[in-house]
Amino acid sequence: MPFADEVAPVAVLEYQPQWPVDFERLAGELYRALGSEARAIDHIGSTSVPGLAAKDCVDIQVRVAAIREARQVGLLAAIGFRCRPEPWNRAEVSGGQECRKLVFAPPVGARRCNVHLRREGDPNCRYALLFRDYLRADEAARQQWGAFKRRLALSVPDLLDNGQIKAPATEILMSAAERWAVATGWQLPPGRPAPRTSPAI
């Protein structure tokens, strides 16, 4: 759910080469803030898939050993990131398992992004990476998914309504992704490694 400064109709853009550049900058900021809390940082979501149309909002996954809310919220609040308070931003069901998470909005006026903290090894962490890698690998699925999102944004520009309609379509997409994972032997990839200069916290 957006904070007041983030409210805007859903707009889907053609792929922007700037998106991975923005991810790298944001990942560096997050590593400096989180230190050893961050085991890996992944560019996820549609902006992580070259050639895929997407909202201009960079999604980032931080893999952590455990969700330690007070500590992690404090570390990110120190650089202006705001923890989203809604229950659905604190837990999600993936692979039939309820998984804890935390989702953060950027500082007021900063580049639009969502930062998802998920426990490494949990099904929701895997889900985000499989979504990304399947769409990177399958051109037909990528083109169809982008076309669907463009049509949906034009007809349903409200963010919450858009998300509710997109959710069941995402599950259909992920069924195909799971078949692809089995057929190709897909394995969980490494994230962006921590820089050697990250502080030990």
PDB file of N, CA, C and O in Angstrom, residues 23-42 61-63 76 79 191-195 197-201:
ATOM      1  N   PHE A  23      19.090  -0.078  -9.604  1.00  0.00           N
ATOM      2  CA  PHE A  23      19.194  -1.172  -8.634  1.00  0.00           C
ATOM      3  C   PHE A  23      20.576  -1.220  -8.003  1.00  0.00           C
ATOM      4  O   PHE A  23      20.707  -1.361  -6.780  1.00  0.00           O
ATOM      5  N   GLU A  24      21.623  -1.137  -8.801  1.00  0.00           N
ATOM      6  CA  GLU A  24      22.976  -1.230  -8.260  1.00  0.00           C
ATOM      7  C   GLU A  24      23.248  -0.129  -7.253  1.00  0.00           C
ATOM      8  O   GLU A  24      23.853  -0.373  -6.199  1.00  0.00           O
ATOM      9  N   ARG A  25      22.781   1.068  -7.551  1.00  0.00           N
ATOM     10  CA  ARG A  25      22.980   2.173  -6.606  1.00  0.00           C
ATOM     11  C   ARG A  25      22.220   1.916  -5.305  1.00  0.00           C
ATOM     12  O   ARG A  25      22.768   2.089  -4.204  1.00  0.00           O
ATOM     13  N   LEU A  26      20.961   1.503  -5.430  1.00  0.00           N
ATOM     14  CA  LEU A  26      20.162   1.233  -4.239  1.00  0.00           C
ATOM     15  C   LEU A  26      20.729   0.067  -3.428  1.00  0.00           C
ATOM     16  O   LEU A  26      20.749   0.108  -2.191  1.00  0.00           O
ATOM     17  N   ALA A  27      21.198  -0.978  -4.108  1.00  0.00           N
ATOM     18  CA  ALA A  27      21.781  -2.123  -3.410  1.00  0.00           C
ATOM     19  C   ALA A  27      22.993  -1.696  -2.594  1.00  0.00           C
ATOM     20  O   ALA A  27      23.188  -2.151  -1.458  1.00  0.00           O
ATOM     21  N   GLY A  28      23.804  -0.819  -3.153  1.00  0.00           N
ATOM     22  CA  GLY A  28      24.946  -0.312  -2.400  1.00  0.00           C
ATOM     23  C   GLY A  28      24.523   0.429  -1.145  1.00  0.00           C
ATOM     24  O   GLY A  28      25.112   0.254  -0.062  1.00  0.00           O
ATOM     25  N   GLU A  29      23.478   1.248  -1.255  1.00  0.00           N
ATOM     26  CA  GLU A  29      22.967   1.971  -0.090  1.00  0.00           C
ATOM     27  C   GLU A  29      22.453   0.998   0.973  1.00  0.00           C
ATOM     28  O   GLU A  29      22.690   1.185   2.177  1.00  0.00           O
ATOM     29  N   LEU A  30      21.748  -0.028   0.522  1.00  0.00           N
ATOM     30  CA  LEU A  30      21.182  -0.993   1.466  1.00  0.00           C
ATOM     31  C   LEU A  30      22.267  -1.793   2.169  1.00  0.00           C
ATOM     32  O   LEU A  30      22.184  -2.054   3.380  1.00  0.00           O
ATOM     33  N   TYR A  31      23.296  -2.204   1.437  1.00  0.00           N
ATOM     34  CA  TYR A  31      24.400  -2.927   2.078  1.00  0.00           C
ATOM     35  C   TYR A  31      25.089  -2.057   3.123  1.00  0.00           C
ATOM     36  O   TYR A  31      25.438  -2.525   4.207  1.00  0.00           O
ATOM     37  N   ARG A  32      25.288  -0.791   2.788  1.00  0.00           N
ATOM     38  CA  ARG A  32      25.957   0.085   3.756  1.00  0.00           C
ATOM     39  C   ARG A  32      25.108   0.255   5.014  1.00  0.00           C
ATOM     40  O   ARG A  32      25.646   0.363   6.117  1.00  0.00           O
ATOM     41  N   ALA A  33      23.779   0.275   4.841  1.00  0.00           N
ATOM     42  CA  ALA A  33      22.895   0.448   5.993  1.00  0.00           C
ATOM     43  C   ALA A  33      22.746  -0.838   6.807  1.00  0.00           C
ATOM     44  O   ALA A  33      22.729  -0.809   8.037  1.00  0.00           O
ATOM     45  N   LEU A  34      22.639  -1.979   6.128  1.00  0.00           N
ATOM     46  CA  LEU A  34      22.311  -3.234   6.794  1.00  0.00           C
ATOM     47  C   LEU A  34      23.535  -4.030   7.220  1.00  0.00           C
ATOM     48  O   LEU A  34      23.444  -4.875   8.111  1.00  0.00           O
ATOM     49  N   GLY A  35      24.674  -3.805   6.571  1.00  0.00           N
ATOM     50  CA  GLY A  35      25.870  -4.547   6.925  1.00  0.00           C
ATOM     51  C   GLY A  35      25.642  -6.047   6.844  1.00  0.00           C
ATOM     52  O   GLY A  35      25.054  -6.557   5.885  1.00  0.00           O
ATOM     53  N   SER A  36      26.046  -6.773   7.864  1.00  0.00           N
ATOM     54  CA  SER A  36      25.967  -8.228   7.844  1.00  0.00           C
ATOM     55  C   SER A  36      24.550  -8.764   7.953  1.00  0.00           C
ATOM     56  O   SER A  36      24.333  -9.967   7.827  1.00  0.00           O
ATOM     57  N   GLU A  37      23.560  -7.907   8.201  1.00  0.00           N
ATOM     58  CA  GLU A  37      22.166  -8.366   8.167  1.00  0.00           C
ATOM     59  C   GLU A  37      21.799  -8.850   6.764  1.00  0.00           C
ATOM     60  O   GLU A  37      20.942  -9.713   6.619  1.00  0.00           O
ATOM     61  N   ALA A  38      22.403  -8.274   5.736  1.00  0.00           N
ATOM     62  CA  ALA A  38      22.082  -8.625   4.350  1.00  0.00           C
ATOM     63  C   ALA A  38      23.013  -9.730   3.871  1.00  0.00           C
ATOM     64  O   ALA A  38      24.212  -9.527   3.721  1.00  0.00           O
ATOM     65  N   ARG A  39      22.460 -10.903   3.609  1.00  0.00           N
ATOM     66  CA  ARG A  39      23.267 -12.001   3.077  1.00  0.00           C
ATOM     67  C   ARG A  39      23.461 -11.858   1.568  1.00  0.00           C
ATOM     68  O   ARG A  39      24.492 -12.259   1.026  1.00  0.00           O
ATOM     69  N   ALA A  40      22.447 -11.366   0.887  1.00  0.00           N
ATOM     70  CA  ALA A  40      22.514 -11.121  -0.555  1.00  0.00           C
ATOM     71  C   ALA A  40      21.405 -10.146  -0.894  1.00  0.00           C
ATOM     72  O   ALA A  40      20.419 -10.024  -0.160  1.00  0.00           O
ATOM     73  N   ILE A  41      21.584  -9.436  -1.992  1.00  0.00           N
ATOM     74  CA  ILE A  41      20.565  -8.501  -2.471  1.00  0.00           C
ATOM     75  C   ILE A  41      20.285  -8.815  -3.928  1.00  0.00           C
ATOM     76  O   ILE A  41      21.206  -8.946  -4.739  1.00  0.00           O
ATOM     77  N   ASP A  42      18.999  -8.953  -4.258  1.00  0.00           N
ATOM     78  CA  ASP A  42      18.574  -9.346  -5.600  1.00  0.00           C
ATOM     79  C   ASP A  42      17.720  -8.260  -6.241  1.00  0.00           C
ATOM     80  O   ASP A  42      16.849  -7.673  -5.589  1.00  0.00           O
ATOM     81  N   GLN A  61      15.025  -7.431  -3.397  1.00  0.00           N
ATOM     82  CA  GLN A  61      14.896  -8.423  -2.334  1.00  0.00           C
ATOM     83  C   GLN A  61      16.203  -8.495  -1.553  1.00  0.00           C
ATOM     84  O   GLN A  61      17.270  -8.676  -2.138  1.00  0.00           O
ATOM     85  N   VAL A  62      16.098  -8.352  -0.257  1.00  0.00           N
ATOM     86  CA  VAL A  62      17.245  -8.528   0.629  1.00  0.00           C
ATOM     87  C   VAL A  62      17.066  -9.856   1.341  1.00  0.00           C
ATOM     88  O   VAL A  62      16.077 -10.073   2.039  1.00  0.00           O
ATOM     89  N   ARG A  63      18.020 -10.768   1.143  1.00  0.00           N
ATOM     90  CA  ARG A  63      17.975 -12.058   1.830  1.00  0.00           C
ATOM     91  C   ARG A  63      18.650 -11.911   3.191  1.00  0.00           C
ATOM     92  O   ARG A  63      19.786 -11.443   3.277  1.00  0.00           O
ATOM     93  N   LEU A  76      17.212   0.574   8.555  1.00  0.00           N
ATOM     94  CA  LEU A  76      16.754   1.195   7.315  1.00  0.00           C
ATOM     95  C   LEU A  76      16.116   2.561   7.569  1.00  0.00           C
ATOM     96  O   LEU A  76      16.219   3.466   6.729  1.00  0.00           O
ATOM     97  N   ILE A  79      18.366   5.586   7.226  1.00  0.00           N
ATOM     98  CA  ILE A  79      18.637   6.191   5.916  1.00  0.00           C
ATOM     99  C   ILE A  79      17.333   6.564   5.211  1.00  0.00           C
ATOM    100  O   ILE A  79      17.316   6.777   3.996  1.00  0.00           O
ATOM    101  N   GLY A 191      22.814 -13.747  -5.161  1.00  0.00           N
ATOM    102  CA  GLY A 191      22.421 -12.351  -5.293  1.00  0.00           C
ATOM    103  C   GLY A 191      23.643 -11.484  -5.517  1.00  0.00           C
ATOM    104  O   GLY A 191      24.770 -11.970  -5.658  1.00  0.00           O
ATOM    105  N   ARG A 192      23.420 -10.174  -5.547  1.00  0.00           N
ATOM    106  CA  ARG A 192      24.541  -9.237  -5.647  1.00  0.00           C
ATOM    107  C   ARG A 192      25.366  -9.401  -4.380  1.00  0.00           C
ATOM    108  O   ARG A 192      24.858  -9.252  -3.269  1.00  0.00           O
ATOM    109  N   PRO A 193      26.656  -9.734  -4.509  1.00  0.00           N
ATOM    110  CA  PRO A 193      27.462  -9.965  -3.306  1.00  0.00           C
ATOM    111  C   PRO A 193      27.701  -8.683  -2.531  1.00  0.00           C
ATOM    112  O   PRO A 193      27.699  -7.584  -3.087  1.00  0.00           O
ATOM    113  N   ALA A 194      27.898  -8.844  -1.249  1.00  0.00           N
ATOM    114  CA  ALA A 194      28.199  -7.673  -0.406  1.00  0.00           C
ATOM    115  C   ALA A 194      29.578  -7.137  -0.769  1.00  0.00           C
ATOM    116  O   ALA A 194      30.521  -7.891  -0.968  1.00  0.00           O
ATOM    117  N   PRO A 195      29.703  -5.807  -0.872  1.00  0.00           N
ATOM    118  CA  PRO A 195      31.036  -5.239  -1.109  1.00  0.00           C
ATOM    119  C   PRO A 195      31.942  -5.477   0.078  1.00  0.00           C
ATOM    120  O   PRO A 195      31.484  -5.562   1.223  1.00  0.00           O
ATOM    121  N   THR A 197      33.748  -3.578   1.546  1.00  0.00           N
ATOM    122  CA  THR A 197      33.784  -2.441   2.465  1.00  0.00           C
ATOM    123  C   THR A 197      32.564  -2.353   3.343  1.00  0.00           C
ATOM    124  O   THR A 197      32.451  -1.463   4.146  1.00  0.00           O
ATOM    125  N   SER A 198      31.593  -3.309   3.193  1.00  0.00           N
ATOM    126  CA  SER A 198      30.399  -3.258   4.043  1.00  0.00           C
ATOM    127  C   SER A 198      30.800  -3.346   5.509  1.00  0.00           C
ATOM    128  O   SER A 198      31.661  -4.145   5.884  1.00  0.00           O
ATOM    129  N   PRO A 199      30.174  -2.539   6.357  1.00  0.00           N
ATOM    130  CA  PRO A 199      30.519  -2.594   7.785  1.00  0.00           C
ATOM    131  C   PRO A 199      30.042  -3.889   8.397  1.00  0.00           C
ATOM    132  O   PRO A 199      29.010  -4.414   8.022  1.00  0.00           O
ATOM    133  N   ALA A 200      30.803  -4.425   9.323  1.00  0.00           N
ATOM    134  CA  ALA A 200      30.375  -5.632  10.052  1.00  0.00           C
ATOM    135  C   ALA A 200      29.534  -5.182  11.220  1.00  0.00           C
ATOM    136  O   ALA A 200      30.011  -4.521  12.140  1.00  0.00           O
ATOM    137  N   ILE A 201      28.235  -5.513  11.154  1.00  0.00           N
ATOM    138  CA  ILE A 201      27.318  -5.053  12.184  1.00  0.00           C
ATOM    139  C   ILE A 201      26.917  -6.223  13.069  1.00  0.00           C
ATOM    140  O   ILE A 201      26.602  -7.277  12.553  1.00  0.00           O
TER     141      ILE A 201
END
